C-alpha positions as a Markdown table, in Angstrom:
| # | Residue | x | y | z |
|---|---|---|---|---|
| 1 | Met | -91.8 | 58.0 | 44.4 |
| 2 | Ala | -88.1 | 58.6 | 45.5 |
| 3 | Leu | -85.3 | 57.1 | 44.5 |
| 4 | Asp | -84.0 | 54.7 | 47.2 |
| 5 | Ser | -81.1 | 56.8 | 49.3 |
| 6 | Glu | -78.4 | 54.7 | 47.7 |
| 7 | Thr | -79.2 | 55.3 | 44.1 |
| 8 | Phe | -80.1 | 59.0 | 44.9 |
| 9 | Asp | -76.8 | 59.2 | 47.0 |
| 10 | Ala | -74.9 | 57.6 | 43.8 |
| 11 | Leu | -77.0 | 60.4 | 41.3 |
| 12 | Leu | -75.8 | 63.5 | 43.6 |
| 13 | Asp | -72.3 | 62.1 | 43.6 |
| 14 | Thr | -72.3 | 61.8 | 40.1 |
| 15 | Val | -73.2 | 65.0 | 39.4 |
| 16 | Arg | -70.6 | 66.6 | 41.7 |
| 17 | Arg | -67.8 | 65.2 | 39.9 |
| 18 | Phe | -69.5 | 66.2 | 36.7 |
| 19 | Val | -69.7 | 69.7 | 37.7 |
| 20 | Arg | -66.1 | 69.9 | 39.6 |
| 21 | Asp | -64.5 | 67.8 | 36.7 |
| 22 | Arg | -66.0 | 68.9 | 33.7 |
| 23 | Leu | -68.1 | 71.3 | 33.9 |
| 24 | Arg | -65.9 | 74.3 | 36.1 |
| 25 | Pro | -63.2 | 73.9 | 33.8 |
| 26 | Leu | -65.2 | 75.0 | 30.7 |
| 27 | Glu | -66.8 | 78.2 | 32.2 |
| 28 | Ala | -64.4 | 80.6 | 30.6 |
| 29 | Glu | -64.4 | 78.7 | 27.2 |
| 30 | Val | -68.0 | 78.6 | 27.3 |
| 31 | Glu | -68.4 | 82.3 | 28.2 |
| 32 | Ala | -66.1 | 83.4 | 25.1 |
| 33 | Ala | -68.0 | 81.1 | 22.5 |
| 34 | Asp | -71.3 | 81.5 | 24.1 |
| 35 | Ala | -72.2 | 77.7 | 23.2 |
| 36 | Ile | -72.3 | 74.6 | 25.3 |
| 37 | Pro | -70.0 | 72.0 | 23.8 |
| 38 | Asp | -71.7 | 69.1 | 22.0 |
| 39 | Asp | -69.7 | 66.7 | 24.2 |
| 40 | Ile | -71.0 | 68.2 | 27.4 |
| 41 | Val | -74.3 | 68.1 | 26.2 |
| 42 | Ala | -73.7 | 64.2 | 25.4 |
| 43 | Glu | -72.9 | 63.6 | 28.7 |
| 44 | Met | -75.8 | 65.3 | 30.2 |
| 45 | Lys | -77.8 | 63.1 | 28.4 |
| 46 | Ala | -76.3 | 60.0 | 29.2 |
| 47 | Met | -76.5 | 61.1 | 32.4 |
| 48 | Gly | -80.3 | 61.2 | 32.8 |
| 49 | Leu | -80.2 | 65.3 | 33.4 |
| 50 | Phe | -82.6 | 65.9 | 30.7 |
| 51 | Gly | -85.5 | 63.9 | 32.4 |
| 52 | Leu | -85.3 | 64.7 | 35.9 |
| 53 | Ser | -88.7 | 65.0 | 36.7 |
| 54 | Ile | -90.5 | 63.0 | 34.1 |
| 55 | Ala | -91.8 | 59.7 | 34.9 |
| 56 | Glu | -90.0 | 56.3 | 34.5 |
| 57 | Glu | -92.6 | 55.0 | 32.5 |
| 58 | His | -91.4 | 57.4 | 30.1 |
| 59 | Gly | -87.5 | 57.2 | 30.5 |
| 60 | Gly | -87.5 | 59.9 | 32.7 |
| 61 | Leu | -85.5 | 60.0 | 36.3 |
| 62 | Ala | -89.1 | 60.7 | 38.1 |
| 63 | Leu | -87.1 | 62.8 | 41.0 |
| 64 | Thr | -89.3 | 64.2 | 43.8 |
| 65 | Met | -89.0 | 67.8 | 44.4 |
| 66 | Val | -86.7 | 67.5 | 47.4 |
| 67 | Glu | -84.2 | 65.4 | 45.0 |
| 68 | Glu | -84.8 | 67.5 | 42.0 |
| 69 | Cys | -83.9 | 70.6 | 44.4 |
| 70 | Arg | -80.7 | 68.8 | 45.8 |
| 71 | Val | -79.5 | 68.4 | 42.2 |
| 72 | Ala | -80.1 | 71.6 | 40.9 |
| 73 | Ile | -77.8 | 72.9 | 44.1 |
| 74 | Glu | -75.4 | 71.3 | 43.1 |
| 75 | Leu | -75.5 | 72.0 | 39.2 |
| 76 | Gly | -75.5 | 75.9 | 40.7 |
| 77 | His | -71.7 | 75.2 | 41.6 |
| 78 | Thr | -70.8 | 76.0 | 38.5 |
| 79 | Thr | -72.4 | 78.8 | 35.7 |
| 80 | Pro | -76.0 | 78.7 | 35.3 |
| 81 | Ala | -75.8 | 78.1 | 31.6 |
| 82 | Phe | -75.0 | 74.8 | 31.4 |
| 83 | Arg | -78.1 | 73.9 | 33.7 |
| 84 | Ser | -80.0 | 76.1 | 31.2 |
| 85 | Thr | -79.1 | 73.2 | 28.4 |
| 86 | Phe | -81.7 | 70.9 | 29.6 |
| 87 | Gly | -83.4 | 73.1 | 32.3 |
| 88 | Thr | -86.6 | 74.0 | 30.2 |
| 89 | Asn | -86.4 | 69.6 | 29.4 |
| 90 | Val | -86.6 | 69.3 | 33.2 |
| 91 | Gly | -89.1 | 72.5 | 34.4 |
| 92 | Ile | -91.0 | 74.8 | 32.0 |
| 93 | Gly | -90.7 | 73.2 | 29.2 |
| 94 | Ser | -92.3 | 70.0 | 29.8 |
| 95 | Gln | -94.2 | 70.2 | 33.0 |
| 96 | Gly | -97.0 | 71.8 | 31.2 |
| 97 | Leu | -97.3 | 68.3 | 29.4 |
| 98 | Val | -96.6 | 66.3 | 32.5 |
| 99 | Met | -99.4 | 68.5 | 34.4 |
| 100 | Ala | -102.1 | 68.9 | 32.1 |
| 101 | Gly | -101.2 | 66.4 | 29.0 |
| 102 | Thr | -103.3 | 63.7 | 27.9 |
| 103 | Pro | -101.7 | 60.2 | 27.9 |
| 104 | Ala | -101.8 | 60.1 | 24.0 |
| 105 | Gln | -99.9 | 63.4 | 24.3 |
| 106 | Gln | -97.4 | 62.0 | 26.9 |
| 107 | Thr | -96.6 | 59.1 | 25.2 |
| 108 | Glu | -95.8 | 60.9 | 22.1 |
| 109 | Trp | -93.4 | 63.4 | 23.5 |
| 110 | Leu | -92.3 | 63.0 | 27.3 |
| 111 | Pro | -89.5 | 59.6 | 26.2 |
| 112 | Arg | -87.9 | 61.7 | 23.9 |
| 113 | Ile | -88.1 | 64.8 | 26.2 |
| 114 | Ala | -86.3 | 62.9 | 29.3 |
| 115 | Ser | -83.6 | 61.4 | 26.4 |
| 116 | Gly | -82.7 | 64.9 | 25.2 |
| 117 | Asp | -83.6 | 64.0 | 21.9 |
| 118 | Ile | -85.9 | 67.1 | 21.6 |
| 119 | Ile | -85.5 | 70.4 | 23.2 |
| 120 | Thr | -88.5 | 72.0 | 24.8 |
| 121 | Ser | -89.5 | 75.7 | 25.5 |
| 122 | Phe | -92.4 | 77.4 | 27.4 |
| 123 | Ala | -93.6 | 80.3 | 25.5 |
| 124 | Leu | -95.5 | 83.1 | 27.2 |
| 125 | Thr | -93.8 | 86.6 | 27.2 |
| 126 | Glu | -94.5 | 88.6 | 24.6 |
| 127 | Pro | -93.1 | 91.9 | 23.1 |
| 128 | Asp | -95.2 | 94.0 | 25.3 |
| 129 | Ile | -96.8 | 91.5 | 28.0 |
| 130 | Gly | -94.2 | 90.0 | 30.6 |
| 131 | Ser | -95.5 | 90.0 | 34.1 |
| 132 | Asp | -99.3 | 90.8 | 32.6 |
| 133 | Ser | -99.3 | 87.2 | 32.0 |
| 134 | Gly | -102.9 | 87.1 | 31.5 |
| 135 | Ala | -103.1 | 89.5 | 28.9 |
| 136 | Val | -101.4 | 87.7 | 26.1 |
| 137 | Lys | -102.1 | 88.8 | 22.7 |
| 138 | Thr | -101.1 | 86.0 | 20.3 |
| 139 | Arg | -104.3 | 84.4 | 18.8 |
| 140 | Ala | -105.3 | 81.0 | 18.1 |
| 141 | Val | -108.6 | 80.4 | 15.7 |
| 142 | Arg | -110.6 | 77.7 | 15.5 |
| 143 | Ala | -110.5 | 75.9 | 12.0 |
| 144 | Lys | -110.6 | 72.9 | 9.5 |
| 145 | Asp | -107.2 | 72.2 | 7.8 |
| 146 | Glu | -107.5 | 71.3 | 3.9 |
| 147 | Ala | -108.4 | 67.5 | 4.9 |
| 148 | Gly | -111.3 | 68.8 | 7.3 |
| 149 | Ala | -109.8 | 67.8 | 10.8 |
| 150 | Asp | -110.3 | 70.3 | 13.8 |
| 151 | Ile | -106.9 | 72.8 | 13.9 |
| 152 | Tyr | -106.0 | 76.1 | 15.6 |
| 153 | Arg | -104.5 | 78.8 | 14.1 |
| 154 | Leu | -101.8 | 80.7 | 15.7 |
| 155 | Ser | -100.5 | 83.7 | 15.2 |
| 156 | Gly | -98.6 | 86.1 | 17.1 |
| 157 | Thr | -94.7 | 86.7 | 19.0 |
| 158 | Lys | -93.4 | 85.3 | 22.2 |
| 159 | Arg | -89.9 | 87.1 | 23.3 |
| 160 | Tyr | -87.2 | 86.2 | 25.3 |
| 161 | Ile | -88.1 | 82.0 | 24.8 |
| 162 | Thr | -85.3 | 80.4 | 26.5 |
| 163 | Asn | -84.2 | 77.7 | 24.7 |
| 164 | Ala | -85.8 | 78.7 | 21.3 |
| 165 | Asp | -82.9 | 78.8 | 18.7 |
| 166 | Lys | -82.8 | 74.9 | 19.0 |
| 167 | Ala | -85.9 | 73.8 | 20.6 |
| 168 | Asp | -88.4 | 71.3 | 18.9 |
| 169 | Leu | -91.4 | 71.8 | 20.7 |
| 170 | Phe | -93.0 | 74.7 | 22.5 |
| 171 | Thr | -95.4 | 75.4 | 24.7 |
| 172 | Val | -97.4 | 78.5 | 23.4 |
| 173 | Met | -99.8 | 80.3 | 25.5 |
| 174 | Ala | -102.4 | 81.9 | 23.1 |
| 175 | Arg | -105.9 | 83.6 | 23.3 |
| 176 | Thr | -109.2 | 81.7 | 22.2 |
| 177 | Gly | -112.2 | 83.2 | 21.8 |
| 178 | Asp | -113.2 | 86.8 | 22.5 |
| 179 | Glu | -113.0 | 86.7 | 26.2 |
| 180 | Ala | -110.6 | 89.3 | 28.0 |
| 181 | Gly | -108.2 | 88.0 | 30.8 |
| 182 | Ala | -106.5 | 84.7 | 31.9 |
| 183 | Arg | -109.6 | 83.2 | 31.2 |
| 184 | Gly | -109.4 | 83.3 | 27.4 |
| 185 | Val | -106.0 | 81.6 | 27.4 |
| 186 | Ser | -105.4 | 78.2 | 26.2 |
| 187 | Ala | -102.2 | 76.4 | 25.9 |
| 188 | Phe | -101.0 | 74.2 | 22.9 |
| 189 | Leu | -98.0 | 72.1 | 22.1 |
| 190 | Val | -96.5 | 73.3 | 19.0 |
| 191 | Pro | -94.0 | 71.4 | 17.3 |
| 192 | Arg | -91.2 | 73.7 | 15.2 |
| 193 | Asp | -91.4 | 71.8 | 12.1 |
| 194 | Leu | -95.1 | 73.6 | 11.4 |
| 195 | Pro | -95.4 | 75.8 | 8.7 |
| 196 | Gly | -95.6 | 79.3 | 9.9 |
| 197 | Val | -93.0 | 79.0 | 13.1 |
| 198 | Ser | -89.7 | 81.0 | 12.9 |
| 199 | Ile | -87.2 | 81.8 | 15.4 |
| 200 | Gly | -85.9 | 85.0 | 15.6 |
| 201 | Glu | -81.9 | 85.7 | 16.2 |
| 202 | Pro | -80.5 | 85.0 | 19.5 |
| 203 | Glu | -80.5 | 88.0 | 22.0 |
| 204 | Lys | -77.2 | 89.4 | 23.4 |
| 205 | Lys | -77.2 | 89.1 | 26.9 |
| 206 | Met | -75.6 | 90.6 | 30.2 |
| 207 | Gly | -75.1 | 87.2 | 31.5 |
| 208 | Gln | -75.7 | 83.6 | 31.3 |
| 209 | Lys | -73.4 | 82.9 | 28.0 |
| 210 | Gly | -74.1 | 80.2 | 26.2 |
| 211 | Ala | -77.8 | 79.7 | 27.1 |
| 212 | Lys | -79.9 | 81.2 | 24.7 |
| 213 | Val | -83.2 | 83.2 | 24.4 |
| 214 | Ala | -84.7 | 84.2 | 20.9 |
| 215 | Asp | -88.1 | 85.3 | 19.7 |
| 216 | Leu | -90.8 | 82.5 | 18.5 |
| 217 | Asn | -92.6 | 84.1 | 15.5 |
| 218 | Leu | -96.3 | 82.6 | 15.0 |
| 219 | Asp | -97.4 | 83.0 | 11.3 |
| 220 | Asp | -100.7 | 81.5 | 10.9 |
| 221 | Val | -99.5 | 78.1 | 11.9 |
| 222 | Pro | -102.1 | 75.2 | 11.8 |
| 223 | Val | -101.8 | 73.0 | 14.9 |
| 224 | Pro | -103.7 | 70.2 | 15.5 |
| 225 | Ala | -106.7 | 70.6 | 18.3 |
| 226 | Ala | -105.4 | 67.1 | 19.5 |
| 227 | Asn | -102.5 | 69.7 | 20.3 |
| 228 | Arg | -104.4 | 71.3 | 23.0 |
| 229 | Leu | -103.2 | 71.1 | 26.6 |
| 230 | Gly | -106.4 | 70.6 | 28.8 |
| 231 | Ala | -109.5 | 72.4 | 27.9 |
| 232 | Glu | -109.8 | 75.8 | 26.2 |
| 233 | Gly | -109.5 | 78.8 | 28.8 |
| 234 | Glu | -107.3 | 76.4 | 30.8 |
| 235 | Gly | -103.9 | 77.7 | 29.6 |
| 236 | Phe | -103.1 | 80.6 | 32.2 |
| 237 | Arg | -104.2 | 77.9 | 35.2 |
| 238 | Ile | -101.5 | 75.5 | 33.4 |
| 239 | Ala | -98.9 | 78.5 | 33.2 |
| 240 | Met | -99.1 | 79.4 | 36.8 |
| 241 | Arg | -98.8 | 75.8 | 38.1 |
| 242 | Val | -95.8 | 75.2 | 35.7 |
| 243 | Leu | -94.4 | 78.5 | 36.9 |
| 244 | Asp | -95.1 | 77.8 | 40.7 |
| 245 | Arg | -92.5 | 74.4 | 40.5 |
| 246 | Gly | -90.2 | 76.1 | 38.0 |
| 247 | Arg | -89.7 | 78.9 | 40.8 |
| 248 | Leu | -88.7 | 76.4 | 43.2 |
| 249 | His | -86.1 | 74.8 | 41.0 |
| 250 | Ile | -84.3 | 78.3 | 40.3 |
| 251 | Ala | -84.3 | 79.1 | 44.1 |
| 252 | Ala | -82.4 | 75.8 | 44.5 |
| 253 | Val | -80.1 | 76.9 | 41.4 |
| 254 | Cys | -79.7 | 80.2 | 43.3 |
| 255 | Val | -78.9 | 78.3 | 46.6 |
| 256 | Gly | -75.7 | 76.7 | 44.3 |
| 257 | Val | -74.4 | 79.4 | 43.0 |
| 258 | Ala | -74.3 | 81.1 | 46.4 |
| 259 | Glu | -72.7 | 78.5 | 48.1 |
| 260 | Arg | -70.1 | 78.6 | 45.1 |
| 261 | Leu | -69.5 | 81.9 | 45.5 |
| 262 | Ile | -68.8 | 81.6 | 49.5 |
| 263 | Ala | -66.4 | 78.5 | 49.1 |
| 264 | Asp | -64.4 | 81.0 | 46.2 |
| 265 | Cys | -64.3 | 83.7 | 48.9 |
| 266 | Val | -63.0 | 81.8 | 51.8 |
| 267 | Ala | -60.3 | 80.2 | 49.4 |
| 268 | Tyr | -59.3 | 83.7 | 48.2 |
| 269 | Ala | -59.3 | 85.1 | 51.3 |
| 270 | Ala | -57.1 | 82.5 | 53.1 |
| 271 | Glu | -54.5 | 83.4 | 50.5 |
| 272 | Arg | -54.8 | 87.3 | 49.6 |
| 273 | Arg | -52.8 | 89.1 | 52.3 |
| 274 | Gln | -53.4 | 92.9 | 53.1 |
| 275 | Phe | -51.1 | 94.9 | 56.2 |
| 276 | Gly | -49.2 | 91.5 | 56.9 |
| 277 | Lys | -51.7 | 89.2 | 56.8 |
| 278 | Pro | -54.9 | 87.0 | 55.0 |
| 279 | Ile | -57.7 | 89.4 | 54.3 |
| 280 | Ala | -59.6 | 86.5 | 56.0 |
| 281 | Glu | -58.3 | 87.8 | 59.6 |
| 282 | His | -60.1 | 91.0 | 58.9 |
| 283 | Gln | -63.4 | 91.6 | 61.0 |
| 284 | Leu | -65.0 | 93.2 | 57.9 |
| 285 | Ile | -64.3 | 90.2 | 55.7 |
| 286 | Gln | -65.5 | 88.0 | 57.9 |
| 287 | Ala | -68.4 | 90.0 | 58.3 |
| 288 | Met | -69.6 | 89.7 | 54.6 |
| 289 | Ile | -68.5 | 86.1 | 54.7 |
| 290 | Ala | -70.7 | 85.5 | 58.1 |
| 291 | Asp | -73.8 | 87.5 | 56.3 |
| 292 | Ser | -73.5 | 85.5 | 53.0 |
| 293 | Lys | -73.0 | 82.0 | 54.8 |
| 294 | Thr | -76.1 | 82.9 | 57.0 |
| 295 | Glu | -78.7 | 83.9 | 53.9 |
| 296 | Ala | -77.4 | 80.9 | 52.0 |
| 297 | Leu | -78.4 | 78.6 | 54.8 |
| 298 | Ala | -81.5 | 80.2 | 55.0 |
| 299 | Ala | -82.4 | 80.0 | 51.6 |
| 300 | Arg | -81.3 | 76.2 | 51.5 |
| 301 | Ala | -83.5 | 75.4 | 54.7 |
| 302 | Leu | -86.7 | 77.4 | 52.6 |
| 303 | Val | -86.3 | 75.3 | 49.7 |
| 304 | Leu | -85.9 | 71.9 | 50.9 |
| 305 | Glu | -88.8 | 72.5 | 53.3 |
| 306 | Thr | -91.2 | 73.7 | 50.4 |
| 307 | Ala | -90.0 | 71.1 | 48.4 |
| 308 | Ala | -90.9 | 68.7 | 50.7 |
| 309 | Ala | -94.3 | 70.4 | 51.5 |
| 310 | Lys | -94.7 | 70.1 | 47.8 |
| 311 | Asp | -94.0 | 66.1 | 47.8 |
| 312 | Ala | -96.6 | 66.0 | 50.1 |
| 313 | Ser | -99.0 | 67.3 | 48.1 |
| 314 | Arg | -99.4 | 70.6 | 50.0 |
| 315 | Asp | -100.4 | 74.4 | 48.4 |
| 316 | Val | -97.3 | 75.9 | 48.4 |
| 317 | Val | -98.1 | 78.5 | 45.7 |
| 318 | Leu | -96.7 | 81.1 | 48.8 |
| 319 | Glu | -93.7 | 79.6 | 49.9 |
| 320 | Ser | -92.4 | 79.0 | 46.0 |
| 321 | Ala | -92.8 | 82.5 | 45.6 |
| 322 | Ala | -90.9 | 83.0 | 48.6 |
| 323 | Ala | -88.3 | 81.0 | 48.4 |
| 324 | Lys | -87.6 | 82.3 | 44.7 |
| 325 | Leu | -88.0 | 85.9 | 46.1 |
| 326 | Phe | -85.7 | 85.5 | 49.2 |
| 327 | Ala | -83.0 | 83.0 | 47.2 |
| 328 | Ser | -82.8 | 85.1 | 44.2 |
| 329 | Glu | -82.2 | 88.7 | 46.3 |
| 330 | Met | -79.8 | 86.5 | 48.7 |
| 331 | Val | -77.6 | 85.2 | 45.6 |
| 332 | Gly | -77.5 | 89.0 | 44.3 |
| 333 | Arg | -76.2 | 90.4 | 47.6 |
| 334 | Val | -73.7 | 87.3 | 47.8 |
| 335 | Ala | -72.1 | 88.1 | 44.7 |
| 336 | Asp | -71.5 | 91.8 | 45.2 |
| 337 | Arg | -70.2 | 91.0 | 48.3 |
| 338 | Ala | -67.9 | 88.3 | 46.5 |
| 339 | Val | -66.6 | 91.1 | 44.2 |
| 340 | Gln | -66.0 | 93.5 | 47.2 |
| 341 | Ile | -64.0 | 90.5 | 48.9 |
| 342 | Tyr | -62.0 | 90.0 | 45.8 |
| 343 | Gly | -61.9 | 93.8 | 45.5 |
| 344 | Gly | -59.6 | 94.7 | 41.8 |
| 345 | Ala | -59.5 | 91.2 | 41.2 |
| 346 | Gly | -63.4 | 90.8 | 41.9 |
| 347 | Tyr | -63.9 | 92.9 | 38.3 |
| 348 | Ile | -61.5 | 91.2 | 36.2 |
| 349 | Ala | -62.6 | 88.3 | 33.9 |
| 350 | Asp | -59.7 | 85.9 | 34.7 |
| 351 | Tyr | -61.2 | 85.4 | 38.2 |
| 352 | Gly | -64.8 | 84.6 | 37.1 |
| 353 | Ile | -66.6 | 86.2 | 40.0 |
| 354 | Glu | -67.9 | 89.0 | 37.4 |
| 355 | Arg | -69.1 | 86.4 | 35.5 |
| 356 | Leu | -71.0 | 85.0 | 38.2 |
| 357 | Tyr | -71.8 | 88.3 | 39.3 |
| 358 | Arg | -73.5 | 89.1 | 35.8 |
| 359 | Asp | -75.2 | 85.4 | 35.9 |
| 360 | Val | -77.1 | 85.7 | 38.9 |
| 361 | Arg | -78.6 | 89.0 | 37.8 |
| 362 | Leu | -81.3 | 87.3 | 36.0 |
| 363 | Phe | -82.4 | 85.1 | 39.0 |
| 364 | Arg | -84.4 | 88.1 | 39.7 |
| 365 | Ile | -86.5 | 88.9 | 36.7 |
| 366 | Tyr | -87.4 | 85.3 | 35.0 |
| 367 | Glu | -90.0 | 82.6 | 36.4 |
| 368 | Gly | -91.7 | 86.0 | 37.5 |
| 369 | Thr | -90.0 | 89.6 | 38.8 |
| 370 | Ser | -89.0 | 90.0 | 42.5 |
| 371 | Gln | -92.4 | 92.5 | 42.5 |
| 372 | Ile | -94.4 | 89.7 | 41.1 |
| 373 | Gln | -93.4 | 87.0 | 43.8 |
| 374 | Gln | -94.2 | 89.9 | 46.5 |
| 375 | Leu | -97.4 | 90.4 | 45.1 |
| 376 | Ile | -97.8 | 86.6 | 45.1 |
| 377 | Ile | -96.7 | 86.5 | 48.7 |
| 378 | Ala | -98.9 | 89.3 | 49.4 |
| 379 | Arg | -102.1 | 87.6 | 48.0 |
| 380 | Glu | -101.8 | 84.7 | 49.3 |
| 381 | Thr | -101.3 | 85.5 | 52.7 |
| 382 | Met | -104.1 | 87.8 | 53.1 |
| 383 | Lys | -105.8 | 84.8 | 51.6 |
| 384 | Arg | -104.8 | 82.3 | 53.9 |
| 385 | Gly | -105.5 | 85.2 | 56.6 |
| 386 | Gly | -109.0 | 85.5 | 56.0 |
């Protein structure tokens, strides 16, 4: 259920001011420290940002998809690392639980996820399993614990797991039984404090400093059978539903970053003078700004239209993939043009453009590469055409 317009407008204005007054001034500091300040995280919790997508009965804001995307666009006006701080709680780290969790599972975990008291992560990718997500090798073997209770013993390694360094709860995809392919994959809620869970050192990344990724290692971890999400063999379907939603959220962030870059380019072009006049008066600069603005508007329209369709309970597998493909590729082009408009200054760290140029490169990879989105779009188009 959507918030009333006055309440939502107040939330959006609060987020906008938070981004402008608190987050943007800290961008260089976060880049240098590769960490989000604790006081900023506390403010995010107080604003309810960790529970944007979680039901009110569990302490969340219960935003619609359109509302969530509009908030995500505003958050895209600063370095994406800030959004990643709570992004897994809002999206891939919580939505398996929201979509497939039992009432008992939801009551146990969702209130603490919505408050930010615990951080969640989504563990699908493995060292040699990326886009072929139905081929996961992590095993979940049925067993009994010392008291005779039903458990699964999980063994394997998950790679490039966002927020793994601080996560308290992981949604883990693991293979149950002997069936090969996607039908043999099941989903589990794995608390960090179970014996056999360990986290690797955070990876050194090209961009989005402050948002950490690391390996999740599972060494014969005893997971209660009550922590399985859905039935055995439903894990892949749950993962795909989670990713469909996550792609739309990421597409909205891409729109926000593009809007930020365009605004920065317009301001810079109005001040920077060459050949006796502001470079904004040179037509080739205007062409780059025009192309960027047009693409950003198209991406915004596609994202919000798809979000509205999702809120109406329509099948948006194709549209979510298209939104993610177009928006992530679009923001890459906008960032490239921004560096060109800034010229030499665009290559210098002090201006922040090169940082955003590096930050947005990831959008074409996670939640499914652009090539995976193309396959989904083609498959769904042919399915609907048939």
